[in-house]
Tab-separated table of C-alpha atoms in Angstrom:
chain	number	residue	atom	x	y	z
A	1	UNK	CA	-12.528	8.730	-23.174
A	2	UNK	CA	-8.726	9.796	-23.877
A	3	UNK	CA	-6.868	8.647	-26.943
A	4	UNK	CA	-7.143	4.446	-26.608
A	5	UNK	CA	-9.113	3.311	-30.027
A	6	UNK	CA	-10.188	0.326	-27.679
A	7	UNK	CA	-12.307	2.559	-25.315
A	8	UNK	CA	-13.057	4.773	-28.093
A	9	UNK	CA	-14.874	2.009	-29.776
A	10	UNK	CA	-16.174	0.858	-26.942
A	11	UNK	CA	-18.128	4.565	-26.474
A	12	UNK	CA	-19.981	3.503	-29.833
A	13	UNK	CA	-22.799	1.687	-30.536
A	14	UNK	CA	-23.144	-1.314	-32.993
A	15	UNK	CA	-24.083	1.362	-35.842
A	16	UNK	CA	-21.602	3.779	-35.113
A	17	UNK	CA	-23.723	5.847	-32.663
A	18	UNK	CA	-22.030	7.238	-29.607
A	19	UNK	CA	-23.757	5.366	-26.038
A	20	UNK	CA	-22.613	7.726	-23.848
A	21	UNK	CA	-24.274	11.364	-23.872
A	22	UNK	CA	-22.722	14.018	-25.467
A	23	UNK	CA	-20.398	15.952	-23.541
A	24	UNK	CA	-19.518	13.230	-21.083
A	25	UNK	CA	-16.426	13.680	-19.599
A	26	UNK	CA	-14.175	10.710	-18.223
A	27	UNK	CA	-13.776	11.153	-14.292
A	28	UNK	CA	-10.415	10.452	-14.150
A	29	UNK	CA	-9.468	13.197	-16.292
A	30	UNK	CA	-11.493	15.761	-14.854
A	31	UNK	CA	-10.158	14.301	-11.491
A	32	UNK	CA	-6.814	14.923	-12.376
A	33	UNK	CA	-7.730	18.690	-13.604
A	34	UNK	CA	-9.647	19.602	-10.275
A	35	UNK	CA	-7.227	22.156	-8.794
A	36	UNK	CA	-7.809	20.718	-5.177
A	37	UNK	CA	-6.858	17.568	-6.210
A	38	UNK	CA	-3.789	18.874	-7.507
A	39	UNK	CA	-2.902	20.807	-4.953
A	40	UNK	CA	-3.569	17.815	-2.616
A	41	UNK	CA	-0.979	16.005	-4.868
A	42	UNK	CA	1.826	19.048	-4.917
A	43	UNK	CA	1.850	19.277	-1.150
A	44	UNK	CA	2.676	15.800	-0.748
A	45	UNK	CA	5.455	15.385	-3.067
A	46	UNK	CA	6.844	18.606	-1.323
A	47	UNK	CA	6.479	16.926	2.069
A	48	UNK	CA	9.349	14.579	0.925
A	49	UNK	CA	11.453	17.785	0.739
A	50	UNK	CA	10.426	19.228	3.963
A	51	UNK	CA	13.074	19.930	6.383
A	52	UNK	CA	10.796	19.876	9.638
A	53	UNK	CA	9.264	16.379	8.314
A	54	UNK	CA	12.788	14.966	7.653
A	55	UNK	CA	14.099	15.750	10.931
A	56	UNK	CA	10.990	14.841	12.389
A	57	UNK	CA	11.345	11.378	10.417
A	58	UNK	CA	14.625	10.974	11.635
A	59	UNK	CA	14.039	11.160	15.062
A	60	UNK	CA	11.522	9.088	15.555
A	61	UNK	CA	13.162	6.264	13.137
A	62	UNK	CA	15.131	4.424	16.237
A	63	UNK	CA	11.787	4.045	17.743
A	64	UNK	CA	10.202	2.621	14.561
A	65	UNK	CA	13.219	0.094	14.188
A	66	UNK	CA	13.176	-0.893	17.740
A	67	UNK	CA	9.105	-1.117	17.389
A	68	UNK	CA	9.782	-3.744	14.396
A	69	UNK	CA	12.292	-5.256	16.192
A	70	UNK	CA	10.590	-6.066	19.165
A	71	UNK	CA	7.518	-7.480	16.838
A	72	UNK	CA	9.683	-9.882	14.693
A	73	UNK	CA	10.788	-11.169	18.118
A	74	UNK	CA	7.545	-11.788	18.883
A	75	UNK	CA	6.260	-12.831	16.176
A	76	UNK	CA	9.246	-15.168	16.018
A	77	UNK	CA	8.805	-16.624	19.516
A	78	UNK	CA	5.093	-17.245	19.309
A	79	UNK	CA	5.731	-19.300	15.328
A	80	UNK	CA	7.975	-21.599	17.478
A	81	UNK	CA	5.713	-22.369	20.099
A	82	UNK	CA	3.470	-23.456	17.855
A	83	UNK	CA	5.288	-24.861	15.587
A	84	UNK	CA	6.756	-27.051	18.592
A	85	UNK	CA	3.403	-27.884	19.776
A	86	UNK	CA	1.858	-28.623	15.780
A	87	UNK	CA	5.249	-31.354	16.069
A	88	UNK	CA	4.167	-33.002	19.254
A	89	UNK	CA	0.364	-33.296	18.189
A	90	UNK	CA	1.350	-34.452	14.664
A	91	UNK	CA	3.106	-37.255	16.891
A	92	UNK	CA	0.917	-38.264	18.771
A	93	UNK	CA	-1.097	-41.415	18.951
A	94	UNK	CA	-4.875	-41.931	18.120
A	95	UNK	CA	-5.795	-42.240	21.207
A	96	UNK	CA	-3.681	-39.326	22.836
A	97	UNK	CA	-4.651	-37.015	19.955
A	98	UNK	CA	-8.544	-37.805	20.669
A	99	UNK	CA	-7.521	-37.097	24.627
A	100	UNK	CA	-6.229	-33.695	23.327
A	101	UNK	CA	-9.071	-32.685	21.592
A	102	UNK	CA	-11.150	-33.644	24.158
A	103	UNK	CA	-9.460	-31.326	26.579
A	104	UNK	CA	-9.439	-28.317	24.224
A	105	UNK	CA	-13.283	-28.661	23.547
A	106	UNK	CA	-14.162	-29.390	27.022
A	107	UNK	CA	-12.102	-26.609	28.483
A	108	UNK	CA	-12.167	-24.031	25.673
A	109	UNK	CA	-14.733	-24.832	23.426
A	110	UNK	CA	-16.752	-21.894	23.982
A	111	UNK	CA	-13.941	-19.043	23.892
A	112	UNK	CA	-12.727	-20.010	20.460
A	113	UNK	CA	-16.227	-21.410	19.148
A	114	UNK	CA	-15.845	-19.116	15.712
A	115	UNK	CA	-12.145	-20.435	15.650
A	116	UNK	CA	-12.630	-24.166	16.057
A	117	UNK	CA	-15.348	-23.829	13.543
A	118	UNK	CA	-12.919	-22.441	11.173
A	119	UNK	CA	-10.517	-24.951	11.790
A	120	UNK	CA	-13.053	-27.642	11.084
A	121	UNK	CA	-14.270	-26.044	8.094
A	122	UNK	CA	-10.400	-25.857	7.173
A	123	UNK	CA	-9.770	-29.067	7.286
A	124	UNK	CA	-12.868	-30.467	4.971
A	125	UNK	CA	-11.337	-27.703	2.549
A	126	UNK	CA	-8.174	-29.702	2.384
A	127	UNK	CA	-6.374	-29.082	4.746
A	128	UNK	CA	-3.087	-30.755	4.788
A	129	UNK	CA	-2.631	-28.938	1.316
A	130	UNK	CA	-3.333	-25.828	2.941
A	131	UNK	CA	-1.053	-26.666	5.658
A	132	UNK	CA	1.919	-27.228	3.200
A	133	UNK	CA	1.226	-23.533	1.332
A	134	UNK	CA	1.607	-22.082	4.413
A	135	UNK	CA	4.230	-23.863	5.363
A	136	UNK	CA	6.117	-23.098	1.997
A	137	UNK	CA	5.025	-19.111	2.672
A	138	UNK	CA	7.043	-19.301	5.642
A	139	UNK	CA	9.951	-20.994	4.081
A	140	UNK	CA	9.530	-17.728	1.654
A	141	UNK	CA	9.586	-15.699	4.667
A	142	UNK	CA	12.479	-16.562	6.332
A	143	UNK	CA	14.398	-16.286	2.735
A	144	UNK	CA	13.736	-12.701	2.571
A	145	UNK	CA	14.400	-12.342	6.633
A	146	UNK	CA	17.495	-13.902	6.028
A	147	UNK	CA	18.505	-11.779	2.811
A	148	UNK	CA	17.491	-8.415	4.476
A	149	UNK	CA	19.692	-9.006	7.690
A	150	UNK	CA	22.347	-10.089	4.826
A	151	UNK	CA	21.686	-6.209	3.252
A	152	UNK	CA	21.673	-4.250	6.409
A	153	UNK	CA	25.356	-5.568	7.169
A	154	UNK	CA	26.662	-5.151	3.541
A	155	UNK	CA	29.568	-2.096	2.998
A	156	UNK	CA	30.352	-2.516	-0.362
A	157	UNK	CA	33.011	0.659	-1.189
A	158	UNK	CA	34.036	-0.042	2.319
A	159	UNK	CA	33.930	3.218	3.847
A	160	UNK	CA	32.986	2.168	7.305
A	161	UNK	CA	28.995	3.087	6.227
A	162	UNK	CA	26.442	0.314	5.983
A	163	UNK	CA	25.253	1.019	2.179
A	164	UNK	CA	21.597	0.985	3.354
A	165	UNK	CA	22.434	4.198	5.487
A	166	UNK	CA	23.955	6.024	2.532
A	167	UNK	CA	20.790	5.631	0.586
A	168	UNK	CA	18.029	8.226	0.340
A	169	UNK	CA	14.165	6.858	1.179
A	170	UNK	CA	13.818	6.198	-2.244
A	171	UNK	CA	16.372	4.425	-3.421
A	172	UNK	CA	16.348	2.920	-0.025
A	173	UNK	CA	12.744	1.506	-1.122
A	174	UNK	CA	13.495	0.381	-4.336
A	175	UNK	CA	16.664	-1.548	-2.958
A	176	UNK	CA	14.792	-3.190	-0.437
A	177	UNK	CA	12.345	-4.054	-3.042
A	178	UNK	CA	15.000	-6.146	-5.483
A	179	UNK	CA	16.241	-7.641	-2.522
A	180	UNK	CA	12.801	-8.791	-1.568
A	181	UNK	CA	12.160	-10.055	-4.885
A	182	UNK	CA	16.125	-11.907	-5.511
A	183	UNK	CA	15.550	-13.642	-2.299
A	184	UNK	CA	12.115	-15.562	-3.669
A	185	UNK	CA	13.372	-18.986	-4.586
A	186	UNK	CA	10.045	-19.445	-6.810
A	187	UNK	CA	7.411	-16.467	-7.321
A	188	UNK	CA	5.045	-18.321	-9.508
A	189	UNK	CA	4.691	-21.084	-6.583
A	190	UNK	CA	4.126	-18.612	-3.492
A	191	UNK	CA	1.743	-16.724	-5.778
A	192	UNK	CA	0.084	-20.118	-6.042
A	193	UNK	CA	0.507	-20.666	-2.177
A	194	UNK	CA	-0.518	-16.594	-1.365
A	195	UNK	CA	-3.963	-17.504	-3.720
A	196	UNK	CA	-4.915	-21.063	-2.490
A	197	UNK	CA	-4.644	-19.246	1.782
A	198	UNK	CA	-6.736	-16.728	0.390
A	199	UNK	CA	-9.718	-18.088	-1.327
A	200	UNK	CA	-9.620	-21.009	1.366
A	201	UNK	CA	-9.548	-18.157	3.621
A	202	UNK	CA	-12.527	-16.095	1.851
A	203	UNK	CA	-14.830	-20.076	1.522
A	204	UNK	CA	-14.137	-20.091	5.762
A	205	UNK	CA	-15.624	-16.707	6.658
A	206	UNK	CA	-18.799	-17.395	3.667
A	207	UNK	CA	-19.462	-20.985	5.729
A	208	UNK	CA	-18.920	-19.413	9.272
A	209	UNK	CA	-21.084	-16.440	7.920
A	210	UNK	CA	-24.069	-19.339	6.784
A	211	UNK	CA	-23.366	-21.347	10.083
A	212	UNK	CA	-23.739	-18.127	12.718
A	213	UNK	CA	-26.076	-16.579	10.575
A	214	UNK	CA	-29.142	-17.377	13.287
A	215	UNK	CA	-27.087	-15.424	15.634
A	216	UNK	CA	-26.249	-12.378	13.526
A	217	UNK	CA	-30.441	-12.449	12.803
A	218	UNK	CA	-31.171	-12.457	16.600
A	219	UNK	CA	-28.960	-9.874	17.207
A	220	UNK	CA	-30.547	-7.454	14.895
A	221	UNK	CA	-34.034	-8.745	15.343
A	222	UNK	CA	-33.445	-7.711	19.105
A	223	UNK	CA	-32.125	-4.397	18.202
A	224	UNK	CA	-35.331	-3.609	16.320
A	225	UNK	CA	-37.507	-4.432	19.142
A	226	UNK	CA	-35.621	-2.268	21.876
A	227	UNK	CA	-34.482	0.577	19.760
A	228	UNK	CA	-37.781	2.624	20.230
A	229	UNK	CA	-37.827	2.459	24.129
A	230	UNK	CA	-34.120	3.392	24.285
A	231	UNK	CA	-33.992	6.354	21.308
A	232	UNK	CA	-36.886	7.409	23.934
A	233	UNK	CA	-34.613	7.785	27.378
A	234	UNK	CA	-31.735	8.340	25.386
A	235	UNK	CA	-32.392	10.528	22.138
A	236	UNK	CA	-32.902	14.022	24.181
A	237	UNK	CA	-29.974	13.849	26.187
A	238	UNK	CA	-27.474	12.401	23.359
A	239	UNK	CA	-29.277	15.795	21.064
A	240	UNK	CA	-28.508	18.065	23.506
A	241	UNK	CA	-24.879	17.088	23.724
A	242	UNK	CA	-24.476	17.278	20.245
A	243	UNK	CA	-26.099	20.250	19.350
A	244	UNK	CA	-28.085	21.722	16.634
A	245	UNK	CA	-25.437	21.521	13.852
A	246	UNK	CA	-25.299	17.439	14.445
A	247	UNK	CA	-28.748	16.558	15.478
A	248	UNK	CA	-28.838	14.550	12.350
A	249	UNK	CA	-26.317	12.183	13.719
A	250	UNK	CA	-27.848	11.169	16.864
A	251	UNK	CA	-30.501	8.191	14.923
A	252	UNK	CA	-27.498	6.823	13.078
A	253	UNK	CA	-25.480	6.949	16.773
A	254	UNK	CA	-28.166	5.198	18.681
A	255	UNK	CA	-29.074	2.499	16.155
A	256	UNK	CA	-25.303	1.473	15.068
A	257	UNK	CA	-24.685	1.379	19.318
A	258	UNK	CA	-27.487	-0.830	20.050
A	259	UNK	CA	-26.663	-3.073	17.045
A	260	UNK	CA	-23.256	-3.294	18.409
A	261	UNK	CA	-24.312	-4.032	22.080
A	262	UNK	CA	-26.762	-6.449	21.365
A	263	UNK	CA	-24.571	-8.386	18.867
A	264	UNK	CA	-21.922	-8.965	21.561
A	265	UNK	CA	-24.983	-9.927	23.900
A	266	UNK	CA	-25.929	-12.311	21.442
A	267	UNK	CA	-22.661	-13.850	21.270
A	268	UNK	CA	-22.159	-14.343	24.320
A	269	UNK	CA	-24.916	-16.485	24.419
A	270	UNK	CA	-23.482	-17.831	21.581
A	271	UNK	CA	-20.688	-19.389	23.929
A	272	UNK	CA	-22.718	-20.432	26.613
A	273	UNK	CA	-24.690	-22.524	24.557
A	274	UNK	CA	-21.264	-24.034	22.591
A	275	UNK	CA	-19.399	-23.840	25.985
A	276	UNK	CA	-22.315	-26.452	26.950
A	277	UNK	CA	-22.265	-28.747	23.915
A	278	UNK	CA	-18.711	-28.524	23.337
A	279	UNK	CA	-18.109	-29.579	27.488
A	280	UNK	CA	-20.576	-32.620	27.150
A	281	UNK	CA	-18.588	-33.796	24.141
A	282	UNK	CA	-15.076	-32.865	25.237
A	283	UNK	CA	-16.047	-34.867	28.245
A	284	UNK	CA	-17.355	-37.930	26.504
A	285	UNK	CA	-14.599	-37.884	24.461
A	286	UNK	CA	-11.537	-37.450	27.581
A	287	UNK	CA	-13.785	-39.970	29.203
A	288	UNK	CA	-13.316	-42.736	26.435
A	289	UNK	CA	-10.028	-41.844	25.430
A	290	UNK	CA	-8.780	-41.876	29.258
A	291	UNK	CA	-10.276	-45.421	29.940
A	292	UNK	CA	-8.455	-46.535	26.419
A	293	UNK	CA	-5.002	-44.911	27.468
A	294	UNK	CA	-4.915	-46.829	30.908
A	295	UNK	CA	-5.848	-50.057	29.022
A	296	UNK	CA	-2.915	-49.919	26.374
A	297	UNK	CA	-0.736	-49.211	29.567
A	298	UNK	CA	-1.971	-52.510	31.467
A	299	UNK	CA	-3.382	-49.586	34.096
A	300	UNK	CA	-6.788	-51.405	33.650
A	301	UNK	CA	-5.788	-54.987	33.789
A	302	UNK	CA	-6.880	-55.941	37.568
A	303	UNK	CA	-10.308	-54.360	37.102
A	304	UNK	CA	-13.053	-56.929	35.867
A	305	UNK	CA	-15.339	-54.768	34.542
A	306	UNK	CA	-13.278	-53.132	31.799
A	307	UNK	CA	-13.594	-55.519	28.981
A	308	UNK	CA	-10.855	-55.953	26.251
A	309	UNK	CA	-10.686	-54.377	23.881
A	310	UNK	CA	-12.491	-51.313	25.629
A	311	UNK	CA	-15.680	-50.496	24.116
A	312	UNK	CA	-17.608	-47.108	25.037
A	313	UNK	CA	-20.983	-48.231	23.326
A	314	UNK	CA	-20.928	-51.289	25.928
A	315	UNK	CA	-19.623	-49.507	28.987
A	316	UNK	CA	-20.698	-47.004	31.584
A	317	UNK	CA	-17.266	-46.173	32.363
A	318	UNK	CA	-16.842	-43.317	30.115
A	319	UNK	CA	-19.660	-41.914	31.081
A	320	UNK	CA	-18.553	-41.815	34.567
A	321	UNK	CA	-15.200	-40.598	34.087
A	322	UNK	CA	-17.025	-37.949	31.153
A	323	UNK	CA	-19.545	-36.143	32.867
A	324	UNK	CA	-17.777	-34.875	35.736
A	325	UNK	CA	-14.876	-33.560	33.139
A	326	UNK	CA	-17.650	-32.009	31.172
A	327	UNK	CA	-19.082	-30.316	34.087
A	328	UNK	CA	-15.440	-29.221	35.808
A	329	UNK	CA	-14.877	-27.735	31.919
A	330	UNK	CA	-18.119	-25.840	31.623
A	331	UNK	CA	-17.432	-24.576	35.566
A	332	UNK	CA	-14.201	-23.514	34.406
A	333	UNK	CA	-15.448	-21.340	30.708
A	334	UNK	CA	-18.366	-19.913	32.674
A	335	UNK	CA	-16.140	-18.799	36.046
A	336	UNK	CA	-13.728	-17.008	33.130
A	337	UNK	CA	-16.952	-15.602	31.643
A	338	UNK	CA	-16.767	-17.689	27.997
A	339	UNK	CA	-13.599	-16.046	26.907
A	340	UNK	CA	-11.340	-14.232	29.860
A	341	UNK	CA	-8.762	-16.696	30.467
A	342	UNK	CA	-6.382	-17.013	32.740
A	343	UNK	CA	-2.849	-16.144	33.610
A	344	UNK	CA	-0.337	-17.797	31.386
A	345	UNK	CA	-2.979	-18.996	29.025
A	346	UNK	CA	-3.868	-15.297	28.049
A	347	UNK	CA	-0.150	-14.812	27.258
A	348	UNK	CA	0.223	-18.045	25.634
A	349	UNK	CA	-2.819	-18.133	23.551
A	350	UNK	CA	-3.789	-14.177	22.876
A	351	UNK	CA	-2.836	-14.638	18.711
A	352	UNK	CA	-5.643	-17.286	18.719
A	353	UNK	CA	-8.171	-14.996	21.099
A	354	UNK	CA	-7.189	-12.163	18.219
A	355	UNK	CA	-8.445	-14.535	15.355
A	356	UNK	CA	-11.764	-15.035	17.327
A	357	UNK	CA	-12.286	-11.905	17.554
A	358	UNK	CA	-11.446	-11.126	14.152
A	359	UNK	CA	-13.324	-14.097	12.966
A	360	UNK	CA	-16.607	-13.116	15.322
A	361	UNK	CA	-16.351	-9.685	13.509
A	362	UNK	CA	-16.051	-10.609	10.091
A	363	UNK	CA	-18.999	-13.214	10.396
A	364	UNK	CA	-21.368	-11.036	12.161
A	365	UNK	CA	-20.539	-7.790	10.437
């Protein structure tokens, strides 16, 4: 087991007899003898000396910084829209907040069902806490932003050529590392911050995972059921097509297919069936929260039947003003089929459609 005395020892029983068999062989090493492997490794570290690759490289480098470019200015752009609207909510009143939520559940609650779970299960996790690693993450971030458009400018012999352009890709990469690293105000706290995202992170998709598990077990339970019928109709063609040589492959084809179909399938039931609660309770609450805003403004105050202070367990008034929001919002998820939306919501909200579907993924697969 090479030359440490720790994993030497370890190799021995408590009487000095070997555990492992005689002539065992660590993998590793033998890995690191196989010739292809070696090979594998030579042609690599010649590819750094290739002429063809370099030029290659070099051309298509102003496409690769202008690629980055544009996605930091997107990325940018989208963090302050957010960030703007997170200010505004964290503003608002009680009963202005409860009006927004309303509206989001009522009008979205079934295209970013796995996403308002998370954000639920977020915030019985903690979440202000969580809110102020990421926040300090992003402080982090904008430190080493800052630091690297401070680098790219810097001509140090001055020579009329940036530094970083002087540099070869390696030295260029270890460069770029120190100034990564100088510009962290305080590693041991964003490791702390980096750790606390991630295992709050990991606890979200294990409670979503328990929480949709029904679904996932429909899904597959369905799959079993129809996969006979349709490796019947569609086994001989798909066999043909792929031949002798990868007959093998067409069971494996048809059964990871249907499981993906029918997942989907089940999820979009999935929606309808949140898209219905989550209207019915986005409505009752837009309906209480409505009749409360018009009383603090004095909108209410020539109308008998709206006692003071408003309460929705003793009036119909909700209700009234409720149910018709929760049927307009169900009208308007199922007429954008659960999760199309429209134009400029799909522009202004596609990060948060991406972490549904990443979410819906992760719990189901």
């Amino acid at each position: 087991l090479g030359s440490s005395p720790f994993l030497a020892k370890f190799a021995m029983g408590s009487k000095g007899q070997p555990l492992l068999p005689k002539g065992f062989e660590n993998p590793f090493q033998s890995l690191a003898r196989n010739p292809k492997v070696a090979r594998y490794i030579q042609s690599v570290s010649d590819a750094g000396d290739n002429p063809k690759l370099q030029e290659t490289l070099e051309a298509l480098k102003p496409y690769a910084i202008g690629a980055l470019s544009i996605l930091r200015y997107v990325i940018e752009v989208y963090f302050r829209i957010y960030s703007a609207a997170y200010a505004v909510v964290e503003k608002l009143p009680a009963d202005e907040l409860k009006f927004l939520i309303g509206f989001i559940l009522c009008f979205f609650g079934g295209v970013f069902v796995a996403l308002i779970a998370a954000v639920e299960a977020f915030r019985t996790m903690g979440g202000q806490s969580l809110y102020d690693d990421l926040a300090y993450i992003k402080i982090e971030l904008d430190n080493v932003v800052k630091a690297h458009d401070a680098d790219e400018q810097v001509d140090a012999n001055r020579d009329g050529i940036r530094d970083v352009e002087a540099m070869g890709s390696q030295e260029l990469v270890q460069h770029k590392a120190m100034v990564v690293m100088q510009s962290i105000n305080d590693p041991k706290r964003l490791q702390g911050a980096v750790g606390n995202l991630w295992s709050a992170y990991l606890a979200v998709v294990a409670t979503l995972s328990l929480k949709f598990a029904q679904t996932t077990a429909y899904a597959l339970a369905i799959s079993e059921m129809v996969k006979f019928p349709v490796t019947r109709v569609v086994a001989p063609p798909l066999a043909y097509a792929l031949g002798p040589s990868l007959v093998n492959w067409v069971d494996v084809i048809i059964d990871s297919t249907l499981k993906a179909f029918v997942i989907l399938l089940v999820w979009f039931f999935a929606r309808i069936r949140a898209a219905f609660y989550s209207g019915l309770r986005g409505g009752q609450m837009l309906g209480a929260a409505t009749v409360q805003i018009c009383q603090k403004w004095g909108w209410t105050d020539s109308l008998p039947f709206v006692k003071k202070p408003f309460n929705p367990d003793e009036s119909y008034l909700d209700e009234v003003i409720g149910y018709p929001l929760a049927i307009l919002g169900f009208y308007f998820q199922m007429t954008h089929y659960f999760g199309v939306l429209p134009f400029p919501l799909d522009w202004l909200l596609w990060p948060l459609s991406f972490v549904e579907g990443l979410l819906e993924i992760q719990i189901s697969w």
